[in-house]
Amino acid sequence: MDVNASSLPRWRGFNLQAKFMADDEECFREADFEWMAEWGFDFARLPMDYRCWTGEDWRDFDDDALEEIDEAVEYGRKHGVHVQLNFHRGPGFTVADPPEETDLWTDAETQEVFAEHWRRFAERYEGITSEELSFDLINEPAETSHGAYADVVRDTVEAIHEVDPERLVVADGMRYGREPVFELADVDCTQSTRGYDPFPLTHHEAEWTDVNLDEPPTWPYVDDGGKVHDREWLRATRIAQWERLESMDVGVHVGEWGVYNHTPHDVALSWMEDVLSLWEAAGWGWALWNFRGPFGVLDSERTDVDYEDWHGHDLDREMLELLREY
C-alpha cells in the first residue's frame, strides 16, 4: 500500500515508553515488538523525551542514545511493526511536569531548535520507507492557538521534507489531541486523535489528575449534570469532526487511548469495545497506551483481572483478545 498523508494503513498496536522520561529511561525491548507481531499487531508509537539524547546544550546530540532509538527502528523492521517516533517532550513544550523553560509556540530560537531536532532524525533515517517509519512531531499540543500550532508544524514539516520528501509526518490534534486542526489540511501531514473520553471513566483515580469519583464509573457514563455519555455521544463528539477532516484528504490515526487500571475491568472493556467498533467503522488505526503498564495488556496491576502468565509477565488475556478482534 502507498503510505502518504492522505492514505494510511489501519495500523494497530501500542505505545512503548522506554524513552518516555529522561530520568527513567531504558532500552527498547525486542520482545515487545516480537510479541506484538505474534499477536497480529503492526504498530509501535515511541513517545520520547528529547533530553534522552541531549545534555545542557539542546543542539548537542548523544550518539549512544540515538543508537538505542536506531535499535527500536530496526526491531520494528525485523518484526514487521511500523515505528512512529514522537516527541512527548520536545524543545519548548510538554504536557508532563516539569514544564519546559521556553515556549515552542512563541519563541523563535526554540522553534528553530525543534525543527533542527526533527531535521536530524530525517537525515538519520533517510532511506527507511514510510511504510516502516513515521514522525509524530509533538504530543498533545495545548496552551496555544490552532494558528500558532499550525505555523510550527508547517515549518517543521518543511524542514523534514527538505531532507526526506517522502517521510510520513503526523501532527497531533489540538486540545490534547481532541480537536482536528483544519489549518493544517493543506500541509503534507496526517493527524492523530485520542481516545480518552469521557475522561472521568478513562482516568478514574489517576494520580496525575484530579479525577476521583465518589463511585467507580460505569459505561454508559452519566456526569454530574445528568448528561449521558454513550456510544452515540462518542460518535457525535469524537468521530464526526475528524471524519470532516478526513473528507479533506487528511489521514487520521488514534495515537493514544486506553483506560487506567482503577476503572473496573468490565467497564473498561465495555467502553473499549464501543470505541474500537467506531474506529473500525471509520477505518482508523490506533495505538493503546500502553503495552506494559497500568493501561496495558501486560503488567497492568488491575486487582479485578485473572491474569495469565506470559514469559514472566501478567497478561490480561481478555483485553488482548478484545483488541485482536478489531
mmCIF file of C-alpha atoms in Angstrom:
data_model
loop_
_atom_site.group_PDB
_atom_site.id
_atom_site.type_symbol
_atom_site.label_atom_id
_atom_site.label_comp_id
_atom_site.label_asym_id
_atom_site.label_seq_id
_atom_site.Cartn_x
_atom_site.Cartn_y
_atom_site.Cartn_z
ATOM 1 C CA MET A 1 0.000 0.000 0.000
ATOM 2 C CA ASP A 2 1.187 3.511 -0.822
ATOM 3 C CA VAL A 3 1.602 5.328 2.504
ATOM 4 C CA ASN A 4 1.150 9.093 2.481
ATOM 5 C CA ALA A 5 -0.605 11.818 4.442
ATOM 6 C CA SER A 6 -3.988 11.093 2.854
ATOM 7 C CA SER A 7 -3.677 7.302 2.568
ATOM 8 C CA LEU A 8 -2.876 5.467 5.808
ATOM 9 C CA PRO A 9 -2.935 1.761 6.560
ATOM 10 C CA ARG A 10 -5.108 0.858 9.533
ATOM 11 C CA TRP A 11 -2.084 0.336 11.764
ATOM 12 C CA ARG A 12 -2.921 -1.081 15.195
ATOM 13 C CA GLY A 13 -0.639 -1.517 18.164
ATOM 14 C CA PHE A 14 0.748 0.085 21.295
ATOM 15 C CA ASN A 15 2.816 2.869 22.820
ATOM 16 C CA LEU A 16 6.227 1.801 24.149
ATOM 17 C CA GLN A 17 7.607 4.036 26.892
ATOM 18 C CA ALA A 18 11.312 3.235 27.176
ATOM 19 C CA LYS A 19 12.311 6.847 26.403
ATOM 20 C CA PHE A 20 9.184 8.467 27.839
ATOM 21 C CA MET A 21 11.017 10.277 30.673
ATOM 22 C CA ALA A 22 14.719 11.179 30.630
ATOM 23 C CA ASP A 23 15.179 10.393 34.329
ATOM 24 C CA ASP A 24 13.593 6.952 33.991
ATOM 25 C CA GLU A 25 14.672 5.721 30.572
ATOM 26 C CA GLU A 26 15.702 2.262 29.441
ATOM 27 C CA CYS A 27 16.492 0.472 26.205
ATOM 28 C CA PHE A 28 13.641 -0.668 23.992
ATOM 29 C CA ARG A 29 12.979 -4.406 24.260
ATOM 30 C CA GLU A 30 12.914 -6.544 21.146
ATOM 31 C CA ALA A 31 10.487 -8.917 22.877
ATOM 32 C CA ASP A 32 7.829 -6.180 22.858
ATOM 33 C CA PHE A 33 7.988 -5.962 19.062
ATOM 34 C CA GLU A 34 8.144 -9.751 18.748
ATOM 35 C CA TRP A 35 5.051 -10.267 20.921
ATOM 36 C CA MET A 36 3.101 -7.524 19.150
ATOM 37 C CA ALA A 37 3.761 -9.183 15.810
ATOM 38 C CA GLU A 38 2.947 -12.633 17.221
ATOM 39 C CA TRP A 39 -0.440 -11.323 18.369
ATOM 40 C CA GLY A 40 -1.179 -9.733 14.994
ATOM 41 C CA PHE A 41 -0.315 -6.068 15.679
ATOM 42 C CA ASP A 42 1.794 -3.914 13.371
ATOM 43 C CA PHE A 43 2.347 -0.507 15.025
ATOM 44 C CA ALA A 44 4.514 0.896 17.830
ATOM 45 C CA ARG A 45 4.446 4.564 18.811
ATOM 46 C CA LEU A 46 7.506 5.650 20.787
ATOM 47 C CA PRO A 47 6.718 8.725 22.952
ATOM 48 C CA MET A 48 10.142 10.165 23.815
ATOM 49 C CA ASP A 49 11.773 12.910 25.876
ATOM 50 C CA TYR A 50 14.320 14.880 23.837
ATOM 51 C CA ARG A 51 16.523 15.151 26.930
ATOM 52 C CA CYS A 52 17.312 11.446 26.444
ATOM 53 C CA TRP A 53 19.674 12.383 23.599
ATOM 54 C CA THR A 54 20.759 15.893 24.581
ATOM 55 C CA GLY A 55 22.600 17.434 27.532
ATOM 56 C CA GLU A 56 22.829 21.027 28.701
ATOM 57 C CA ASP A 57 23.223 22.076 25.067
ATOM 58 C CA TRP A 58 19.994 21.132 23.327
ATOM 59 C CA ARG A 59 21.773 21.149 19.961
ATOM 60 C CA ASP A 60 24.357 18.583 21.101
ATOM 61 C CA PHE A 61 23.144 15.051 20.293
ATOM 62 C CA ASP A 62 24.373 11.937 22.152
ATOM 63 C CA ASP A 63 25.149 9.283 19.539
ATOM 64 C CA ASP A 64 24.944 6.436 22.059
ATOM 65 C CA ALA A 65 21.401 7.454 22.986
ATOM 66 C CA LEU A 66 20.397 7.786 19.347
ATOM 67 C CA GLU A 67 21.717 4.301 18.642
ATOM 68 C CA GLU A 68 19.195 2.952 21.172
ATOM 69 C CA ILE A 69 16.430 4.569 19.094
ATOM 70 C CA ASP A 70 18.034 3.044 15.978
ATOM 71 C CA GLU A 71 17.632 -0.344 17.663
ATOM 72 C CA ALA A 72 13.900 0.193 18.094
ATOM 73 C CA VAL A 73 13.514 1.181 14.439
ATOM 74 C CA GLU A 74 15.361 -1.988 13.434
ATOM 75 C CA TYR A 75 13.269 -4.151 15.786
ATOM 76 C CA GLY A 76 10.202 -2.804 14.038
ATOM 77 C CA ARG A 77 11.611 -3.526 10.577
ATOM 78 C CA LYS A 78 12.651 -7.024 11.638
ATOM 79 C CA HIS A 79 9.223 -7.935 13.043
ATOM 80 C CA GLY A 80 7.010 -6.079 10.564
ATOM 81 C CA VAL A 81 5.925 -3.421 13.074
ATOM 82 C CA HIS A 82 5.659 0.188 11.881
ATOM 83 C CA VAL A 83 7.574 2.514 14.232
ATOM 84 C CA GLN A 84 6.350 6.044 14.904
ATOM 85 C CA LEU A 85 8.792 8.359 16.669
ATOM 86 C CA ASN A 86 7.116 11.005 18.823
ATOM 87 C CA PHE A 87 8.388 13.847 20.984
ATOM 88 C CA HIS A 88 6.384 13.513 24.188
ATOM 89 C CA ARG A 89 8.668 16.255 25.459
ATOM 90 C CA GLY A 90 10.137 18.409 22.714
ATOM 91 C CA PRO A 91 12.132 21.622 22.930
ATOM 92 C CA GLY A 92 9.662 24.167 24.289
ATOM 93 C CA PHE A 93 6.623 22.013 25.091
ATOM 94 C CA THR A 94 5.393 19.006 27.052
ATOM 95 C CA VAL A 95 2.180 18.005 28.803
ATOM 96 C CA ALA A 96 4.332 16.464 31.555
ATOM 97 C CA ASP A 97 5.988 18.010 34.603
ATOM 98 C CA PRO A 98 8.131 19.989 34.890
ATOM 99 C CA PRO A 99 7.142 22.326 32.045
ATOM 100 C CA GLU A 100 9.742 23.467 29.546
ATOM 101 C CA GLU A 101 11.630 26.675 30.329
ATOM 102 C CA THR A 102 10.965 28.128 26.866
ATOM 103 C CA ASP A 103 7.803 28.275 24.764
ATOM 104 C CA LEU A 104 7.651 26.420 21.460
ATOM 105 C CA TRP A 105 4.653 28.449 20.281
ATOM 106 C CA THR A 106 6.199 31.920 20.663
ATOM 107 C CA ASP A 107 9.997 31.691 20.902
ATOM 108 C CA ALA A 108 11.850 31.795 17.568
ATOM 109 C CA GLU A 109 15.025 30.084 18.810
ATOM 110 C CA THR A 110 13.015 27.239 20.359
ATOM 111 C CA GLN A 111 11.135 26.753 17.094
ATOM 112 C CA GLU A 112 14.439 26.626 15.216
ATOM 113 C CA VAL A 113 15.851 24.033 17.620
ATOM 114 C CA PHE A 114 12.652 21.963 17.477
ATOM 115 C CA ALA A 115 12.811 21.841 13.668
ATOM 116 C CA GLU A 116 16.533 21.065 13.841
ATOM 117 C CA HIS A 117 15.903 18.010 16.021
ATOM 118 C CA TRP A 118 13.431 16.634 13.508
ATOM 119 C CA ARG A 119 15.734 17.509 10.599
ATOM 120 C CA ARG A 120 18.466 15.443 12.262
ATOM 121 C CA PHE A 121 16.113 12.468 12.587
ATOM 122 C CA ALA A 122 15.137 12.902 8.925
ATOM 123 C CA GLU A 123 18.798 12.737 7.949
ATOM 124 C CA ARG A 124 19.411 9.765 10.197
ATOM 125 C CA TYR A 125 16.590 7.653 8.771
ATOM 126 C CA GLU A 126 16.576 8.768 5.161
ATOM 127 C CA GLY A 127 16.130 5.667 3.038
ATOM 128 C CA ILE A 128 13.857 3.857 5.502
ATOM 129 C CA THR A 129 10.402 3.880 3.958
ATOM 130 C CA SER A 130 7.299 5.481 5.412
ATOM 131 C CA GLU A 131 5.735 2.016 5.405
ATOM 132 C CA GLU A 132 8.245 1.300 8.194
ATOM 133 C CA LEU A 133 8.759 4.647 9.958
ATOM 134 C CA SER A 134 6.881 7.898 10.604
ATOM 135 C CA PHE A 135 7.442 11.062 12.662
ATOM 136 C CA ASP A 136 4.786 12.346 15.124
ATOM 137 C CA LEU A 137 6.030 15.861 15.867
ATOM 138 C CA ILE A 138 4.805 16.781 19.357
ATOM 139 C CA ASN A 139 2.481 15.054 21.782
ATOM 140 C CA GLU A 140 -0.900 16.645 22.564
ATOM 141 C CA PRO A 141 -0.324 20.350 21.830
ATOM 142 C CA ALA A 142 -2.139 22.787 24.094
ATOM 143 C CA GLU A 143 -1.801 26.211 25.683
ATOM 144 C CA THR A 144 -1.760 27.990 22.321
ATOM 145 C CA SER A 145 -3.978 28.739 19.320
ATOM 146 C CA HIS A 146 -4.637 26.475 16.362
ATOM 147 C CA GLY A 147 -2.915 29.033 14.163
ATOM 148 C CA ALA A 148 0.273 29.273 16.238
ATOM 149 C CA TYR A 149 0.493 25.481 16.413
ATOM 150 C CA ALA A 150 -0.087 25.180 12.669
ATOM 151 C CA ASP A 151 2.777 27.606 11.999
ATOM 152 C CA VAL A 152 5.206 25.430 13.996
ATOM 153 C CA VAL A 153 4.021 22.258 12.275
ATOM 154 C CA ARG A 154 4.246 23.844 8.845
ATOM 155 C CA ASP A 155 7.860 24.954 9.382
ATOM 156 C CA THR A 156 8.874 21.593 10.871
ATOM 157 C CA VAL A 157 7.295 19.571 8.065
ATOM 158 C CA GLU A 158 9.169 21.748 5.595
ATOM 159 C CA ALA A 159 12.460 21.119 7.432
ATOM 160 C CA ILE A 160 11.868 17.349 7.378
ATOM 161 C CA HIS A 161 10.810 17.243 3.748
ATOM 162 C CA GLU A 162 13.807 19.285 2.624
ATOM 163 C CA VAL A 163 15.854 16.256 3.690
ATOM 164 C CA ASP A 164 13.402 13.424 3.028
ATOM 165 C CA PRO A 165 10.444 14.485 0.858
ATOM 166 C CA GLU A 166 8.657 11.137 1.272
ATOM 167 C CA ARG A 167 8.728 10.911 5.071
ATOM 168 C CA LEU A 168 5.279 10.481 6.605
ATOM 169 C CA VAL A 169 4.755 13.217 9.209
ATOM 170 C CA VAL A 170 1.998 13.226 11.834
ATOM 171 C CA ALA A 171 0.553 16.204 13.718
ATOM 172 C CA ASP A 172 -1.425 15.555 16.901
ATOM 173 C CA GLY A 173 -4.752 17.312 17.194
ATOM 174 C CA MET A 174 -5.129 20.360 19.422
ATOM 175 C CA ARG A 175 -6.549 20.420 22.945
ATOM 176 C CA TYR A 176 -4.544 17.362 23.924
ATOM 177 C CA GLY A 177 -5.337 15.577 20.681
ATOM 178 C CA ARG A 178 -9.104 16.037 20.770
ATOM 179 C CA GLU A 179 -9.583 18.673 18.049
ATOM 180 C CA PRO A 180 -8.663 18.339 14.357
ATOM 181 C CA VAL A 181 -6.562 21.204 13.025
ATOM 182 C CA PHE A 182 -8.197 22.332 9.804
ATOM 183 C CA GLU A 183 -5.485 24.979 9.419
ATOM 184 C CA LEU A 184 -3.147 22.093 8.535
ATOM 185 C CA ALA A 185 -5.367 20.499 5.893
ATOM 186 C CA ASP A 186 -3.137 21.873 3.109
ATOM 187 C CA VAL A 187 0.098 20.670 4.766
ATOM 188 C CA ASP A 188 1.667 17.339 3.785
ATOM 189 C CA CYS A 189 0.954 15.610 7.082
ATOM 190 C CA THR A 190 -1.619 13.322 8.619
ATOM 191 C CA GLN A 191 -3.269 13.968 12.006
ATOM 192 C CA SER A 192 -3.567 11.968 15.212
ATOM 193 C CA THR A 193 -6.536 11.967 17.578
ATOM 194 C CA ARG A 194 -7.092 10.458 21.039
ATOM 195 C CA GLY A 195 -9.433 8.063 22.808
ATOM 196 C CA TYR A 196 -9.646 9.212 26.425
ATOM 197 C CA ASP A 197 -13.240 10.402 26.742
ATOM 198 C CA PRO A 198 -15.220 10.528 28.901
ATOM 199 C CA PHE A 199 -12.124 11.440 30.915
ATOM 200 C CA PRO A 200 -13.574 10.550 34.360
ATOM 201 C CA LEU A 201 -14.086 6.988 33.086
ATOM 202 C CA THR A 202 -10.669 6.538 31.455
ATOM 203 C CA HIS A 203 -8.689 8.289 34.205
ATOM 204 C CA HIS A 204 -10.598 7.377 37.376
ATOM 205 C CA GLU A 205 -8.250 7.843 40.356
ATOM 206 C CA ALA A 206 -5.240 8.533 38.114
ATOM 207 C CA GLU A 207 -2.730 10.139 40.455
ATOM 208 C CA TRP A 208 -1.618 12.847 37.999
ATOM 209 C CA THR A 209 -5.182 14.130 37.505
ATOM 210 C CA ASP A 210 -7.939 15.473 39.743
ATOM 211 C CA VAL A 211 -10.345 12.717 38.682
ATOM 212 C CA ASN A 212 -11.647 10.933 41.773
ATOM 213 C CA LEU A 213 -15.297 9.965 41.544
ATOM 214 C CA ASP A 214 -17.313 9.082 44.629
ATOM 215 C CA GLU A 215 -18.282 5.810 42.949
ATOM 216 C CA PRO A 216 -16.413 3.874 40.240
ATOM 217 C CA PRO A 217 -17.565 4.896 36.747
ATOM 218 C CA THR A 218 -19.978 2.884 34.643
ATOM 219 C CA TRP A 219 -20.467 2.693 30.878
ATOM 220 C CA PRO A 220 -22.523 4.423 29.580
ATOM 221 C CA TYR A 221 -21.297 7.212 31.850
ATOM 222 C CA VAL A 222 -23.613 9.818 33.368
ATOM 223 C CA ASP A 223 -21.928 13.039 34.511
ATOM 224 C CA ASP A 224 -22.874 15.224 37.482
ATOM 225 C CA GLY A 225 -25.243 17.210 35.286
ATOM 226 C CA GLY A 226 -27.146 14.103 34.234
ATOM 227 C CA LYS A 227 -25.726 14.060 30.681
ATOM 228 C CA VAL A 228 -25.384 10.560 29.234
ATOM 229 C CA HIS A 229 -22.101 9.699 27.534
ATOM 230 C CA ASP A 230 -22.569 6.600 25.398
ATOM 231 C CA ARG A 231 -21.593 5.174 22.012
ATOM 232 C CA GLU A 232 -23.684 7.725 20.139
ATOM 233 C CA TRP A 233 -22.145 10.544 22.173
ATOM 234 C CA LEU A 234 -18.687 9.282 21.202
ATOM 235 C CA ARG A 235 -19.650 9.133 17.533
ATOM 236 C CA ALA A 236 -21.129 12.637 17.542
ATOM 237 C CA THR A 237 -18.426 14.377 19.584
ATOM 238 C CA ARG A 238 -15.223 12.417 18.930
ATOM 239 C CA ILE A 239 -15.652 10.875 15.482
ATOM 240 C CA ALA A 240 -17.719 13.204 13.292
ATOM 241 C CA GLN A 241 -15.382 16.219 13.340
ATOM 242 C CA TRP A 242 -12.425 14.021 12.459
ATOM 243 C CA GLU A 243 -14.363 12.472 9.579
ATOM 244 C CA ARG A 244 -14.858 16.015 8.286
ATOM 245 C CA LEU A 245 -11.070 16.448 8.334
ATOM 246 C CA GLU A 246 -10.665 13.098 6.591
ATOM 247 C CA SER A 247 -13.004 14.294 3.824
ATOM 248 C CA MET A 248 -10.319 16.901 3.060
ATOM 249 C CA ASP A 249 -7.842 14.102 2.194
ATOM 250 C CA VAL A 250 -6.111 14.104 5.576
ATOM 251 C CA GLY A 251 -5.403 10.679 7.060
ATOM 252 C CA VAL A 252 -6.481 10.034 10.676
ATOM 253 C CA HIS A 253 -4.963 7.720 13.272
ATOM 254 C CA VAL A 254 -5.640 7.308 17.006
ATOM 255 C CA GLY A 255 -2.209 7.800 18.557
ATOM 256 C CA GLU A 256 -3.212 7.134 22.165
ATOM 257 C CA TRP A 257 -6.167 5.711 24.031
ATOM 258 C CA GLY A 258 -6.961 3.463 26.949
ATOM 259 C CA VAL A 259 -8.351 3.120 30.466
ATOM 260 C CA TYR A 260 -6.412 3.447 33.725
ATOM 261 C CA ASN A 261 -6.324 0.417 35.983
ATOM 262 C CA HIS A 262 -8.610 1.848 38.716
ATOM 263 C CA THR A 263 -11.672 1.742 36.460
ATOM 264 C CA PRO A 264 -13.478 -1.612 36.854
ATOM 265 C CA HIS A 265 -12.286 -4.082 34.258
ATOM 266 C CA ASP A 266 -15.717 -4.906 32.884
ATOM 267 C CA VAL A 267 -16.475 -1.192 32.462
ATOM 268 C CA ALA A 268 -13.152 -0.640 30.723
ATOM 269 C CA LEU A 269 -13.758 -3.498 28.278
ATOM 270 C CA SER A 270 -17.308 -2.349 27.518
ATOM 271 C CA TRP A 271 -16.116 1.186 26.724
ATOM 272 C CA MET A 272 -13.173 -0.166 24.728
ATOM 273 C CA GLU A 273 -15.433 -2.292 22.560
ATOM 274 C CA ASP A 274 -17.541 0.725 21.654
ATOM 275 C CA VAL A 275 -14.587 2.936 20.683
ATOM 276 C CA LEU A 276 -12.899 0.099 18.807
ATOM 277 C CA SER A 277 -16.039 -0.594 16.781
ATOM 278 C CA LEU A 278 -16.374 3.112 15.944
ATOM 279 C CA TRP A 279 -12.763 3.322 14.765
ATOM 280 C CA GLU A 280 -13.135 0.134 12.756
ATOM 281 C CA ALA A 281 -16.192 1.608 11.011
ATOM 282 C CA ALA A 282 -14.232 4.804 10.318
ATOM 283 C CA GLY A 283 -11.263 2.801 9.011
ATOM 284 C CA TRP A 284 -8.838 4.243 11.578
ATOM 285 C CA GLY A 285 -5.915 2.506 13.203
ATOM 286 C CA TRP A 286 -4.876 3.024 16.820
ATOM 287 C CA ALA A 287 -2.168 2.615 19.465
ATOM 288 C CA LEU A 288 -3.163 1.663 23.006
ATOM 289 C CA TRP A 289 -1.476 3.497 25.870
ATOM 290 C CA ASN A 290 0.351 1.398 26.892
ATOM 291 C CA PHE A 291 1.756 -2.087 26.225
ATOM 292 C CA ARG A 292 3.254 -2.843 29.624
ATOM 293 C CA GLY A 293 1.748 -0.772 32.418
ATOM 294 C CA PRO A 294 -1.481 0.423 34.052
ATOM 295 C CA PHE A 295 -3.384 0.967 30.779
ATOM 296 C CA GLY A 296 -1.939 -2.058 29.000
ATOM 297 C CA VAL A 297 -2.340 -5.751 28.356
ATOM 298 C CA LEU A 298 0.795 -6.689 30.309
ATOM 299 C CA ASP A 299 1.551 -5.967 33.986
ATOM 300 C CA SER A 300 -1.370 -3.572 34.452
ATOM 301 C CA GLU A 301 -1.718 -4.337 38.184
ATOM 302 C CA ARG A 302 -5.504 -4.362 37.980
ATOM 303 C CA THR A 303 -6.992 -6.010 41.050
ATOM 304 C CA ASP A 304 -10.016 -7.473 39.236
ATOM 305 C CA VAL A 305 -8.287 -9.481 36.478
ATOM 306 C CA ASP A 306 -7.455 -13.172 36.384
ATOM 307 C CA TYR A 307 -4.038 -12.887 34.767
ATOM 308 C CA GLU A 308 -2.303 -15.415 32.554
ATOM 309 C CA ASP A 309 1.460 -15.893 32.809
ATOM 310 C CA TRP A 310 3.237 -14.707 29.656
ATOM 311 C CA HIS A 311 7.013 -15.192 29.804
ATOM 312 C CA GLY A 312 7.018 -13.997 33.401
ATOM 313 C CA HIS A 313 4.579 -11.128 32.776
ATOM 314 C CA ASP A 314 0.932 -10.821 33.843
ATOM 315 C CA LEU A 315 -1.177 -10.947 30.681
ATOM 316 C CA ASP A 316 -4.729 -9.597 30.573
ATOM 317 C CA ARG A 317 -5.921 -12.167 28.057
ATOM 318 C CA GLU A 318 -9.485 -10.845 27.922
ATOM 319 C CA MET A 319 -8.331 -7.348 26.960
ATOM 320 C CA LEU A 320 -5.842 -8.729 24.460
ATOM 321 C CA GLU A 321 -8.452 -10.828 22.693
ATOM 322 C CA LEU A 322 -10.821 -7.851 22.508
ATOM 323 C CA LEU A 323 -8.073 -5.794 20.827
ATOM 324 C CA ARG A 324 -7.330 -8.595 18.382
ATOM 325 C CA GLU A 325 -10.976 -8.646 17.281
ATOM 326 C CA TYR A 326 -10.657 -5.081 15.975
#
